[in-house]
PDB file of C-alpha atoms in Angstrom:
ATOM      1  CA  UNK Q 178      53.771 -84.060 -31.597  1.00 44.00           C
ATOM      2  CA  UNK Q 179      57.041 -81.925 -31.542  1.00 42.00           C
ATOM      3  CA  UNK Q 180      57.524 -78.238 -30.913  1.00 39.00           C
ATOM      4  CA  UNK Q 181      58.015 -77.506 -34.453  1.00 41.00           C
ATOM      5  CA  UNK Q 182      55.154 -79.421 -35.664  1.00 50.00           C
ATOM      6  CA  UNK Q 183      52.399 -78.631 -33.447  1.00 55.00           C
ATOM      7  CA  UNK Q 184      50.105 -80.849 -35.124  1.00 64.00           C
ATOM      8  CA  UNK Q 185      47.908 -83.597 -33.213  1.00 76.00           C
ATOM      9  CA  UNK Q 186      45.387 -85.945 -33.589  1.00 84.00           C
ATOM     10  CA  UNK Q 187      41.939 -84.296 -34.534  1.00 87.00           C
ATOM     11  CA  UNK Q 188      40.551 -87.104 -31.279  1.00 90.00           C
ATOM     12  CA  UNK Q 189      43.377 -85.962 -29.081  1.00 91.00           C
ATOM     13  CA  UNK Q 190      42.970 -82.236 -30.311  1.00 90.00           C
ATOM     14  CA  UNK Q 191      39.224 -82.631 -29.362  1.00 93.00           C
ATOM     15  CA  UNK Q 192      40.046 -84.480 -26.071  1.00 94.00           C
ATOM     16  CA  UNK Q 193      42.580 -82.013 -24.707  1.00 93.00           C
ATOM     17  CA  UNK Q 194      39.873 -78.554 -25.834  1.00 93.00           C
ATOM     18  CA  UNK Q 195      37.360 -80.653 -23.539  1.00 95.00           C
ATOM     19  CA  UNK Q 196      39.780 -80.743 -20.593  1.00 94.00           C
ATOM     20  CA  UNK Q 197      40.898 -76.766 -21.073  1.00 93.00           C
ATOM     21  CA  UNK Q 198      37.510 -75.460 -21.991  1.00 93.00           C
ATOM     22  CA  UNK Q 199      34.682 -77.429 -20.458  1.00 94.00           C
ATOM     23  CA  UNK Q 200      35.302 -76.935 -16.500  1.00 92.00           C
ATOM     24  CA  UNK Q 201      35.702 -73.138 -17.824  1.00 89.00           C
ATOM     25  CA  UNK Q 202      32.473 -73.280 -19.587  1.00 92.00           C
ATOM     26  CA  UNK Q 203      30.385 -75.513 -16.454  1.00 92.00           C
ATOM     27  CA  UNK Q 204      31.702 -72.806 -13.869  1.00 89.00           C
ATOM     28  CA  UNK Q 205      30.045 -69.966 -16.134  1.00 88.00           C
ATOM     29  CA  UNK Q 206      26.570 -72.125 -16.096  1.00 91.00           C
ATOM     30  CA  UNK Q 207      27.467 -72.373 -12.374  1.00 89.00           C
ATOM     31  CA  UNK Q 208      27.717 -68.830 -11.880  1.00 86.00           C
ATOM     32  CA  UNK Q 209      24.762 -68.000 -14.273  1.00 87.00           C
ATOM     33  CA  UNK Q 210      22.427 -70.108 -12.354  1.00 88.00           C
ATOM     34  CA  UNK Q 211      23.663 -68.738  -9.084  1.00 85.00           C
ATOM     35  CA  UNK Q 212      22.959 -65.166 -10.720  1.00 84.00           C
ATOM     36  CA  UNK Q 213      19.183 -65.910 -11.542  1.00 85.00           C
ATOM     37  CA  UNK Q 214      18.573 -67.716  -8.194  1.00 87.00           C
ATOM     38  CA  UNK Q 215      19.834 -64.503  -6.576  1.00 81.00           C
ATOM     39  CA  UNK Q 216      22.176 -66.218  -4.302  1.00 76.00           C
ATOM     40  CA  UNK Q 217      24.866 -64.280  -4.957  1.00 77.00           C
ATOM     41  CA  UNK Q 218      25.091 -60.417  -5.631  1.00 81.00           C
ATOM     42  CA  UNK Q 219      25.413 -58.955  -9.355  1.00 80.00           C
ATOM     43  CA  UNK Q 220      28.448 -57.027  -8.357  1.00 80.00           C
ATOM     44  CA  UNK Q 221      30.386 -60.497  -7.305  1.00 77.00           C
ATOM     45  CA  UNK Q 222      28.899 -62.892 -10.361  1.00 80.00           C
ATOM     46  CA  UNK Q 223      29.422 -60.449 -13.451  1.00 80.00           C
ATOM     47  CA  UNK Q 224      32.813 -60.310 -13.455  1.00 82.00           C
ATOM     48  CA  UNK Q 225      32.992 -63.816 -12.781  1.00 81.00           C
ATOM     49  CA  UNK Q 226      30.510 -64.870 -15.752  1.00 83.00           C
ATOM     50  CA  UNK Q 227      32.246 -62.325 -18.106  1.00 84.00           C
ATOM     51  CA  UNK Q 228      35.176 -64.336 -17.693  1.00 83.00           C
ATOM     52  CA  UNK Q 229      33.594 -67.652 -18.316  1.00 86.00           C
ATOM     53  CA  UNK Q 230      32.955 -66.327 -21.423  1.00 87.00           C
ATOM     54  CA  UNK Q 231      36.386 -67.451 -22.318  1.00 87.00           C
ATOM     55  CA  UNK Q 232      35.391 -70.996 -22.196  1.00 90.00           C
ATOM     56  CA  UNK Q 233      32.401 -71.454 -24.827  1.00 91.00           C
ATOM     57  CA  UNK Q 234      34.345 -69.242 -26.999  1.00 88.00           C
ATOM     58  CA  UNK Q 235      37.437 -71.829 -26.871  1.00 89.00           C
ATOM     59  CA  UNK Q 236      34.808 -74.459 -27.013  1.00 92.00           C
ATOM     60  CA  UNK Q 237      33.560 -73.142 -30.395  1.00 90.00           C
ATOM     61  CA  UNK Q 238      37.027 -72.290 -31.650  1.00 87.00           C
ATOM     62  CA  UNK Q 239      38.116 -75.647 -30.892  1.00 89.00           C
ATOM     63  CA  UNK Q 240      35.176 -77.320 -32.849  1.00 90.00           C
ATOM     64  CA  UNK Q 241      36.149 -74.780 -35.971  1.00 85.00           C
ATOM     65  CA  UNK Q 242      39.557 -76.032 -35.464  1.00 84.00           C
ATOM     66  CA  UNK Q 243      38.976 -79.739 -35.022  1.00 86.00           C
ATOM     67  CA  UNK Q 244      36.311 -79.821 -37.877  1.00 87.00           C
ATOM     68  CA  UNK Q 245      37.296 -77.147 -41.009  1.00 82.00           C
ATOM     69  CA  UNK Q 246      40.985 -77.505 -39.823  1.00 77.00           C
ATOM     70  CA  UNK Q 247      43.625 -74.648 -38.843  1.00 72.00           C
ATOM     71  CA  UNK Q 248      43.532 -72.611 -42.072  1.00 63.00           C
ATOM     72  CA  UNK Q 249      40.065 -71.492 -40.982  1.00 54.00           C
ATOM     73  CA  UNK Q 250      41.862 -69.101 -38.444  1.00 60.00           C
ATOM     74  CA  UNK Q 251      40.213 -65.582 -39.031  1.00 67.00           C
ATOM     75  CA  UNK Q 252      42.862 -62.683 -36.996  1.00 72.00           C
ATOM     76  CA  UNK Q 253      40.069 -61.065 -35.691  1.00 74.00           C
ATOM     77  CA  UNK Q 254      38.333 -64.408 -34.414  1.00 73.00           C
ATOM     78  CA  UNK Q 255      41.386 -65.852 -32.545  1.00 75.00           C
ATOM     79  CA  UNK Q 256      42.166 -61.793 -31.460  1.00 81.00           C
ATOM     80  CA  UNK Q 257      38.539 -62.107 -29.446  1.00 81.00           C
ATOM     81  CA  UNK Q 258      39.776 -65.329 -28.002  1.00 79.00           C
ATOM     82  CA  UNK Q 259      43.032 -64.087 -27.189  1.00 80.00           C
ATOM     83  CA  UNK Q 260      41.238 -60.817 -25.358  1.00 86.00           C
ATOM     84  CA  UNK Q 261      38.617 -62.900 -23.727  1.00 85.00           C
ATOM     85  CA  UNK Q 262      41.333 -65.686 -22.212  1.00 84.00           C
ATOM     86  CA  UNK Q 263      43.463 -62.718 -21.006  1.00 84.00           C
ATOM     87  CA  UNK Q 264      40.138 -60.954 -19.131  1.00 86.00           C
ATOM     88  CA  UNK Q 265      39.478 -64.627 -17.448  1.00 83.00           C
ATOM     89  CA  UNK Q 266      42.944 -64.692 -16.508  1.00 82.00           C
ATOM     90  CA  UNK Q 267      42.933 -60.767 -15.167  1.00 84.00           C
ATOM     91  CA  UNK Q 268      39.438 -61.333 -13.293  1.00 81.00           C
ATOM     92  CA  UNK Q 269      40.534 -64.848 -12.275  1.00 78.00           C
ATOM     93  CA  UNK Q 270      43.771 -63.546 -10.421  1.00 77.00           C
ATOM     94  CA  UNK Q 271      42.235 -60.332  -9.076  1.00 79.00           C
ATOM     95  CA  UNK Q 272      39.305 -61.752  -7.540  1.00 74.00           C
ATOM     96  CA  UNK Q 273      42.322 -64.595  -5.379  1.00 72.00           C
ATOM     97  CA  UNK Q 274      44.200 -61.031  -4.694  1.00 71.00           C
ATOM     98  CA  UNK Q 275      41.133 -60.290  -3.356  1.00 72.00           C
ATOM     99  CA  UNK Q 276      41.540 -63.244  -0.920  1.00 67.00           C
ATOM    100  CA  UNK Q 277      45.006 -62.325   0.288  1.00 62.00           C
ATOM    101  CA  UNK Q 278      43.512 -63.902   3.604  1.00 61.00           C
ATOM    102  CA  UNK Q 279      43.294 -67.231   2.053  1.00 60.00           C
ATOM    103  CA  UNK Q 280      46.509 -69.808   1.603  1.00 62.00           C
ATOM    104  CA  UNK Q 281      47.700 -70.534  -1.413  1.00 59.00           C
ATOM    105  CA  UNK Q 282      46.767 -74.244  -0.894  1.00 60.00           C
ATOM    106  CA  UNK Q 283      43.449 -73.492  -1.029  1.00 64.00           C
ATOM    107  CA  UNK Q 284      42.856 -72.018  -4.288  1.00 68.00           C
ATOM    108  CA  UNK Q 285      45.512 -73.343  -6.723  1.00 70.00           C
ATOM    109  CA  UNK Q 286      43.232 -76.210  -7.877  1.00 73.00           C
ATOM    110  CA  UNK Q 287      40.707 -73.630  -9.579  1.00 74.00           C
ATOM    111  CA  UNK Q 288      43.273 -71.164 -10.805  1.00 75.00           C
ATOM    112  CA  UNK Q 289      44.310 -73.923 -12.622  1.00 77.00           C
ATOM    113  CA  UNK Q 290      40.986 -75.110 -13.860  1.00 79.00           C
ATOM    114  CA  UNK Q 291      39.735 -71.830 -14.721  1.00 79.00           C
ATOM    115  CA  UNK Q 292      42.542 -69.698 -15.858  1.00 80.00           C
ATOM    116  CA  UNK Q 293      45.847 -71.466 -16.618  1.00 83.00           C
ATOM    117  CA  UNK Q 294      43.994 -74.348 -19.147  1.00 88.00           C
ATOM    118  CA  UNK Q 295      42.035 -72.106 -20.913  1.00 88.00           C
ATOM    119  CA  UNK Q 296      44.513 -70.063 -21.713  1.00 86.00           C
ATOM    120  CA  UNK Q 297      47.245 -72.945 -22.509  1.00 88.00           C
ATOM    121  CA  UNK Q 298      44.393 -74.336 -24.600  1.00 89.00           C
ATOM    122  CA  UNK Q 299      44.159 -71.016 -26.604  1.00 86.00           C
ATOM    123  CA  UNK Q 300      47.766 -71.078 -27.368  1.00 85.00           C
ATOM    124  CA  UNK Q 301      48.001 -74.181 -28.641  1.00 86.00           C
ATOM    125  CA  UNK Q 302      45.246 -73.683 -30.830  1.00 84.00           C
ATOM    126  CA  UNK Q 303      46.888 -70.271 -31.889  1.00 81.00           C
ATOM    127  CA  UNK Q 304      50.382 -72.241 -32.541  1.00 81.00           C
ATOM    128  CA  UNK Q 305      48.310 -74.610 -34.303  1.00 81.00           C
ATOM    129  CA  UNK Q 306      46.696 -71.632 -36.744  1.00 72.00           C
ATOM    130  CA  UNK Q 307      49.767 -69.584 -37.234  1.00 68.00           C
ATOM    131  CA  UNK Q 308      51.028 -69.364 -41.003  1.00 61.00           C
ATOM    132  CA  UNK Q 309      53.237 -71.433 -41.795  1.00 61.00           C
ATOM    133  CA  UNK Q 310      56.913 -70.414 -43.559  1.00 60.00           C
ATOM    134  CA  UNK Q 311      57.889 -72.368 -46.424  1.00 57.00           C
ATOM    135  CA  UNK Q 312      61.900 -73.927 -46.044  1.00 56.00           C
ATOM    136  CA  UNK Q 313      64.090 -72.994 -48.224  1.00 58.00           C
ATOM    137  CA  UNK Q 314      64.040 -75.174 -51.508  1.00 54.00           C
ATOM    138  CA  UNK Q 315      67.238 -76.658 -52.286  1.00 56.00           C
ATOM    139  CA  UNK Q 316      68.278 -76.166 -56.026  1.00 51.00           C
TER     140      UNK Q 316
END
């Protein structure tokens, strides 16, 4: 794969969606279940599962992708994606504000599992979908 042809493998396409989406998608099951246990007050775990929302939406995406193949791209459908990977990204980061307390160390792991590879997951499956320019043809 080079930068100017982002195309891949439809195995290492589906590999790489696993690793950006799925811990995404297992913390928002996490999260639910802590919800209807009532371990964990409503006001702390809806934000937090409204961002995990990101991750079964790049699941699905990525299956669309990986199966019909980039031209099935729909604006509006990667626009959702792109608005729900930027809300898990802006709840993600507020919530660690929240724990100025906290070092750095600590937390770096999970910003990384649940914010930075779901969102470099939906770019590359945006780079993958974008519309293609013809080259010039020589005559």
């Amino acid at each position: 794969m080079s930068l100017g042809d982002p195309t891949v493998s439809r195995w290492v396409l589906a590999l790489e969606m696993f690793v950006c989406f799925a811990p995404l998608s297992l913390f928002g099951l996490a999260v639910a279940g802590s919800l209807a246990t009532g371990g964990v007050p409503v006001s702390y775990t809806a934000p937090l599962l409204s961002a995990a929302i990101a991750g079964p939406l790049g699941l699905a995406f990525a299956y669309l992708t990986i199966v019909f193949g980039p031209t099935q791209h729909n604006r509006l459908t990667l626009l959702a994606m792109l608005l729900a990977v930027g809300w898990t990204l802006t709840v993600y980061f507020t919530k660690m504000a929240a724990l100025s307390g906290t070092q750095f160390s600590e937390w770096w792991r999970d910003s990384v599992l649940f914010a930075l590879l779901p969102a470099l997951g939906m770019l590359h499956l945006a780079i993958i979908g974008r519309p293609r320019t013809r080259p010039f043809a020589n005559t």
